[in-house]
């Protein structure tokens, strides 16, 4: 029962356990709850129990709309082994600044896949005191606060898109350990905001395009830092830090028309690749690198690729999901088909 949080007893005549799914080996133990196409207005939070796959019919077909500005649309609290996929999730138009559209708290093994999430006054997803949280192939449209707010949690992001003027697309707050790979950040105010008390920041193969600041360090760097093969294209600041840093903590990144500043001074150790990236079809959000570009695979000195969608022959594990949610987020019909997905 989604309103009480009590899980039904599994009856194999009524429910079909998911089997043989590469994305989540533990999903075989979940009850699958399929939601048909439609717009569902929710006066109270939907409370998800443990061991459930909560599945819509796609972001263009199944809409969950919040009514109460002080309650999340989805609440995942004190549970484990949960997946949420195939929804467009919209909070109340008067959403409180303290409220997340989706709230994940004190939970373990939660997968958030192939959704379009909006925020009006609060965060799209709030994650607190949780571990093994995976956010894959989703799109987040511009809000007035944070896209994802992570505190005291372990979070993996792969192949998501963050579009528009997010004040902070991702907030890596106290005790948060973030691994982010192959994500698209476009036209944000700050794409990744990092607290001085963040636990871990691993950024690899991400594309930061036309943001005010790609990565913003508010204080000291996290003790665990991995920073490699990202593209920074036409950002006011690729990286902006409040304090001077040790250059060796950063790896190889591609920077074009984007400044790197620490402690009020420009730094020159990040832009190891200064060539302008040549994208295949930016009007269709196709930011793969053209084969003959200097940043393409095999054209750099060590055959390194850069960015979220770096190759023409490999788009990443979750690319079909993120392109489909991008199509809904941007209103560009046929976007997925132009990438070769139906």
Coordinates of C-alpha atoms in Angstrom, one line a residue:
X1 CA 0.0 0.0 0.0
X2 CA 1.8 3.1 -1.2
X3 CA -0.1 5.4 1.2
X4 CA 0.7 3.4 4.4
X5 CA 4.1 2.1 3.3
X6 CA 3.1 -1.5 4.1
X7 CA 4.3 -4.0 1.5
X8 CA 1.8 -6.6 0.3
X9 CA 2.6 -10.3 0.7
X10 CA 4.0 -11.6 -2.5
X11 CA 1.5 -13.7 -4.4
X12 CA 3.0 -15.0 -7.6
X13 CA -0.5 -15.3 -9.1
X14 CA -0.8 -11.5 -8.9
X15 CA 2.7 -10.2 -9.2
X16 CA 5.6 -11.1 -11.5
X17 CA 9.1 -10.9 -10.0
X18 CA 11.5 -9.3 -12.5
X19 CA 14.1 -11.7 -13.7
X20 CA 17.4 -11.7 -15.6
X21 CA 17.8 -7.9 -15.4
X22 CA 21.4 -6.7 -15.9
X23 CA 20.7 -3.3 -14.3
X24 CA 19.8 -4.7 -10.9
X25 CA 20.6 -8.3 -9.9
X26 CA 18.5 -8.0 -6.7
X27 CA 15.5 -7.1 -8.7
X28 CA 14.4 -10.7 -8.9
X29 CA 13.3 -10.3 -5.3
X30 CA 11.1 -7.3 -6.0
X31 CA 7.4 -7.0 -6.5
X32 CA 6.7 -5.2 -9.7
X33 CA 4.0 -2.5 -9.6
X34 CA 3.2 -1.3 -13.1
X35 CA 1.4 2.1 -13.4
X36 CA -0.6 2.5 -16.6
X37 CA -0.5 5.7 -18.7
X38 CA -2.3 8.7 -17.2
X39 CA -1.9 11.8 -15.0
X40 CA -2.2 11.0 -11.3
X41 CA -2.6 13.9 -8.9
X42 CA -1.4 12.9 -5.4
X43 CA -2.7 14.8 -2.4
X44 CA -0.3 12.9 -0.1
X45 CA 3.2 11.4 -0.7
X46 CA 3.4 8.0 -2.3
X47 CA 5.3 5.9 0.2
X48 CA 7.3 3.1 -1.3
X49 CA 8.1 0.0 0.7
X50 CA 11.1 -2.3 0.4
X51 CA 11.6 -4.8 -2.4
X52 CA 9.5 -3.1 -5.1
X53 CA 9.9 -2.0 -8.7
X54 CA 7.6 1.0 -9.2
X55 CA 7.3 1.3 -13.0
X56 CA 5.5 3.8 -15.2
X57 CA 4.9 3.6 -18.9
X58 CA 7.4 6.3 -19.8
X59 CA 8.0 10.0 -19.0
X60 CA 5.6 11.0 -21.8
X61 CA 2.8 8.7 -20.7
X62 CA 2.8 8.4 -16.9
X63 CA 2.7 11.6 -14.8
X64 CA 2.8 11.8 -11.0
X65 CA 1.7 15.3 -9.9
X66 CA 2.1 16.5 -6.3
X67 CA -0.6 18.7 -4.7
X68 CA 0.7 19.4 -1.2
X69 CA 3.6 21.9 -1.4
X70 CA 5.2 20.6 1.8
X71 CA 5.2 16.9 0.9
X72 CA 7.3 15.1 -1.7
X73 CA 5.6 13.3 -4.5
X74 CA 7.6 10.1 -3.7
X75 CA 8.9 9.2 -0.3
X76 CA 11.5 6.4 0.0
X77 CA 12.4 6.2 3.7
X78 CA 14.0 3.5 5.7
X79 CA 13.7 0.9 2.9
X80 CA 16.0 -1.2 0.7
X81 CA 16.0 -2.8 -2.8
X82 CA 13.7 -0.3 -4.6
X83 CA 13.6 0.9 -8.2
X84 CA 11.6 3.8 -9.7
X85 CA 11.4 4.1 -13.5
X86 CA 9.4 5.5 -16.4
X87 CA 7.7 8.5 -14.8
X88 CA 7.4 12.2 -15.2
X89 CA 7.3 13.5 -11.6
X90 CA 6.0 17.1 -11.0
X91 CA 5.7 18.7 -7.6
X92 CA 3.1 21.2 -6.5
X93 CA 3.4 24.6 -8.2
X94 CA 3.9 26.1 -4.7
X95 CA 6.6 23.5 -3.7
X96 CA 8.3 24.5 -0.4
X97 CA 12.0 25.3 -0.6
X98 CA 12.7 22.6 2.0
X99 CA 10.8 19.9 0.1
X100 CA 12.1 17.5 -2.6
X101 CA 10.0 16.2 -5.4
X102 CA 11.5 12.9 -4.5
X103 CA 12.8 12.3 -1.0
X104 CA 15.2 9.4 -0.2
X105 CA 16.2 9.0 3.4
X106 CA 17.9 6.3 5.4
X107 CA 17.6 3.8 2.6
X108 CA 19.8 1.4 0.7
X109 CA 20.0 0.0 -2.8
X110 CA 17.7 2.5 -4.6
X111 CA 17.7 2.8 -8.4
X112 CA 16.2 5.8 -10.1
X113 CA 16.0 5.1 -13.9
X114 CA 14.5 6.7 -17.0
X115 CA 12.5 9.5 -15.3
X116 CA 11.9 13.2 -16.0
X117 CA 11.9 15.1 -12.7
X118 CA 10.9 18.7 -12.1
X119 CA 11.2 21.0 -9.2
X120 CA 9.4 24.3 -8.6
X121 CA 10.7 25.7 -5.3
X122 CA 12.7 22.8 -3.7
X123 CA 15.0 20.1 -5.0
X124 CA 14.2 17.5 -7.6
X125 CA 15.7 14.7 -5.5
X126 CA 16.9 15.0 -1.9
X127 CA 19.1 12.2 -0.6
X128 CA 20.1 12.0 3.0
X129 CA 21.7 9.3 5.2
X130 CA 21.4 6.7 2.4
X131 CA 23.8 4.4 0.6
X132 CA 24.1 2.6 -2.8
X133 CA 21.8 5.1 -4.5
X134 CA 22.0 4.9 -8.3
X135 CA 20.5 7.6 -10.6
X136 CA 20.7 6.5 -14.3
X137 CA 19.3 7.9 -17.6
X138 CA 17.1 10.6 -16.2
X139 CA 16.5 14.3 -17.2
X140 CA 16.1 17.2 -14.8
X141 CA 14.6 20.4 -16.1
X142 CA 15.4 23.8 -14.7
X143 CA 14.3 24.6 -11.1
X144 CA 14.9 27.4 -8.7
X145 CA 17.0 25.4 -6.2
X146 CA 18.9 22.1 -6.6
X147 CA 18.5 19.3 -9.0
X148 CA 20.0 16.7 -6.7
X149 CA 20.9 17.5 -3.1
X150 CA 23.1 14.8 -1.5
X151 CA 23.9 14.7 2.2
X152 CA 25.6 11.9 4.2
X153 CA 25.0 9.5 1.3
X154 CA 26.7 7.4 -1.4
X155 CA 25.5 8.4 -4.8
X156 CA 26.3 7.2 -8.4
X157 CA 25.1 9.3 -11.3
X158 CA 25.5 8.0 -14.9
X159 CA 24.0 9.3 -18.2
X160 CA 21.7 12.0 -16.8
X161 CA 20.9 15.4 -18.3
X162 CA 20.6 18.6 -16.2
X163 CA 19.1 21.4 -18.4
X164 CA 18.5 25.1 -17.8
X165 CA 19.3 27.5 -15.0
X166 CA 19.6 25.3 -12.0
X167 CA 21.3 27.4 -9.2
X168 CA 22.9 24.1 -8.3
X169 CA 22.3 21.1 -10.6
X170 CA 24.0 18.9 -8.0
X171 CA 24.8 19.8 -4.5
X172 CA 27.5 17.6 -3.0
X173 CA 27.0 18.5 0.6
X174 CA 28.4 17.3 4.0
X175 CA 29.3 13.6 4.0
X176 CA 28.2 13.0 0.4
X177 CA 30.3 10.7 -1.8
X178 CA 29.5 11.3 -5.5
X179 CA 30.6 9.3 -8.5
X180 CA 29.4 11.0 -11.7
X181 CA 30.1 9.7 -15.1
X182 CA 28.8 10.5 -18.6
X183 CA 26.3 13.2 -17.5
X184 CA 25.3 16.3 -19.5
X185 CA 25.2 19.7 -17.8
X186 CA 23.9 22.4 -20.0
X187 CA 23.1 26.1 -19.3
X188 CA 23.2 25.7 -15.5
X189 CA 24.2 28.5 -13.1
X190 CA 26.3 26.0 -11.2
X191 CA 26.5 22.4 -12.4
X192 CA 28.3 20.7 -9.5
X193 CA 28.5 22.6 -6.1
X194 CA 30.9 21.0 -3.7
X195 CA 30.9 21.7 0.1
X196 CA 34.2 21.7 2.0
X197 CA 32.9 18.8 4.0
X198 CA 32.0 16.5 1.0
X199 CA 33.5 13.1 1.4
X200 CA 34.2 12.1 -2.2
X201 CA 34.0 13.7 -5.7
X202 CA 34.7 11.5 -8.8
X203 CA 33.9 13.2 -12.1
X204 CA 34.7 11.3 -15.3
X205 CA 33.6 11.7 -18.9
X206 CA 31.0 14.5 -18.2
X207 CA 30.1 17.3 -20.6
X208 CA 29.7 20.8 -19.2
X209 CA 28.3 23.1 -21.8
X210 CA 27.5 26.8 -21.6
X211 CA 27.2 27.0 -17.8
X212 CA 28.1 29.9 -15.6
X213 CA 30.2 27.5 -13.5
X214 CA 30.8 23.9 -14.3
X215 CA 32.3 22.9 -10.9
X216 CA 32.3 25.2 -7.9
X217 CA 34.4 24.4 -4.8
X218 CA 33.2 26.4 -1.8
X219 CA 36.1 25.4 0.5
X220 CA 38.7 22.6 0.7
X221 CA 38.8 19.8 -1.9
X222 CA 37.3 16.5 -0.9
X223 CA 39.8 14.0 0.5
X224 CA 39.0 11.6 -2.4
X225 CA 39.1 13.4 -5.7
X226 CA 39.1 12.0 -9.3
X227 CA 38.7 14.5 -12.1
X228 CA 39.3 13.2 -15.6
X229 CA 38.3 13.3 -19.3
X230 CA 35.5 15.9 -18.8
X231 CA 34.7 18.5 -21.5
X232 CA 34.1 22.1 -20.5
X233 CA 32.8 24.1 -23.5
X234 CA 31.9 27.8 -23.4
X235 CA 31.4 28.1 -19.6
X236 CA 32.2 31.3 -17.8
X237 CA 34.1 29.2 -15.4
X238 CA 35.0 25.6 -16.0
X239 CA 36.1 25.3 -12.4
X240 CA 35.9 27.9 -9.7
X241 CA 37.5 27.4 -6.3
X242 CA 37.6 29.6 -3.2
X243 CA 41.1 28.4 -2.3
X244 CA 44.4 27.6 -4.0
X245 CA 44.8 23.8 -4.7
X246 CA 47.5 21.3 -5.5
X247 CA 47.7 20.8 -9.3
X248 CA 48.4 17.1 -9.2
X249 CA 44.9 16.3 -7.8
X250 CA 43.4 17.0 -11.2
X251 CA 43.7 14.8 -14.3
X252 CA 43.3 15.4 -18.0
X253 CA 40.4 17.4 -19.1
X254 CA 39.3 19.4 -22.3
X255 CA 38.6 23.1 -21.8
X256 CA 37.4 25.5 -24.5
X257 CA 36.6 29.2 -23.8
X258 CA 36.2 28.4 -20.1
X259 CA 38.2 29.8 -17.2
X260 CA 39.7 27.9 -14.3
X261 CA 40.1 30.0 -11.2
X262 CA 41.2 29.1 -7.7
X263 CA 41.8 31.5 -4.8
X264 CA 41.0 34.5 -7.1
X265 CA 43.8 33.5 -9.6
X266 CA 43.7 31.8 -12.9
X267 CA 45.1 28.3 -12.9
X268 CA 46.8 26.8 -16.0
X269 CA 47.1 23.1 -15.0
X270 CA 43.6 21.9 -16.0
X271 CA 43.4 22.7 -19.7
X272 CA 45.6 20.0 -21.0
X273 CA 43.5 19.8 -24.2
X274 CA 42.6 23.2 -25.7
X275 CA 41.1 22.1 -29.0
X276 CA 37.5 23.1 -29.8
X277 CA 35.3 20.0 -29.6
X278 CA 33.3 19.4 -32.8
X279 CA 29.9 18.0 -31.9
X280 CA 27.9 15.9 -34.3
X281 CA 24.5 17.6 -34.0
X282 CA 24.2 20.0 -31.1
X283 CA 20.8 21.2 -32.2
X284 CA 19.5 17.7 -31.5
X285 CA 21.5 17.5 -28.2
X286 CA 23.8 15.1 -29.9
X287 CA 27.1 16.0 -28.3
X288 CA 29.1 13.1 -29.5
X289 CA 32.5 14.1 -30.9
X290 CA 32.9 14.0 -34.7
X291 CA 35.3 11.3 -35.8
X292 CA 37.9 13.7 -37.2
X293 CA 37.8 16.1 -34.2
X294 CA 41.0 16.5 -32.2
X295 CA 39.2 15.1 -29.2
X296 CA 37.9 12.0 -30.9
X297 CA 39.1 8.5 -29.9
X298 CA 42.4 7.8 -31.6
X299 CA 43.2 11.4 -32.4
X300 CA 44.6 12.5 -29.1
X301 CA 48.1 11.6 -28.1
X302 CA 47.1 8.7 -25.8
X303 CA 43.9 7.7 -27.7
X304 CA 41.8 9.2 -24.9
X305 CA 38.2 10.1 -25.3
X306 CA 36.4 13.0 -23.6
X307 CA 32.9 13.9 -22.6
X308 CA 29.6 12.2 -21.9
X309 CA 28.9 11.0 -25.5
X310 CA 32.4 10.6 -26.8
X311 CA 32.2 8.0 -29.5
X312 CA 30.1 7.4 -32.5
X313 CA 30.2 3.6 -31.9
X314 CA 29.5 3.6 -28.1
X315 CA 27.0 5.8 -26.4
X316 CA 27.0 4.3 -23.0
X317 CA 24.9 1.9 -21.1
X318 CA 22.0 4.2 -20.3
X319 CA 22.0 6.4 -23.4
X320 CA 18.6 5.1 -24.6
X321 CA 17.0 6.1 -21.4
X322 CA 18.4 9.6 -21.2
X323 CA 17.7 10.4 -24.8
X324 CA 14.1 9.4 -24.4
X325 CA 13.7 11.6 -21.3
X326 CA 15.5 14.4 -23.1
X327 CA 12.9 14.2 -25.9
X328 CA 10.1 14.9 -23.4
X329 CA 12.1 17.5 -21.5
X330 CA 12.9 19.5 -24.6
X331 CA 9.7 18.9 -26.5
X332 CA 11.7 17.8 -29.5
X333 CA 9.7 15.0 -31.0
X334 CA 11.8 12.5 -32.9
X335 CA 14.9 13.3 -30.8
X336 CA 15.3 9.7 -29.8
X337 CA 14.7 8.5 -33.3
X338 CA 17.5 10.8 -34.6
X339 CA 19.8 9.0 -32.3
X340 CA 18.7 5.6 -33.6
X341 CA 16.2 4.8 -30.8
X342 CA 12.5 4.1 -31.2

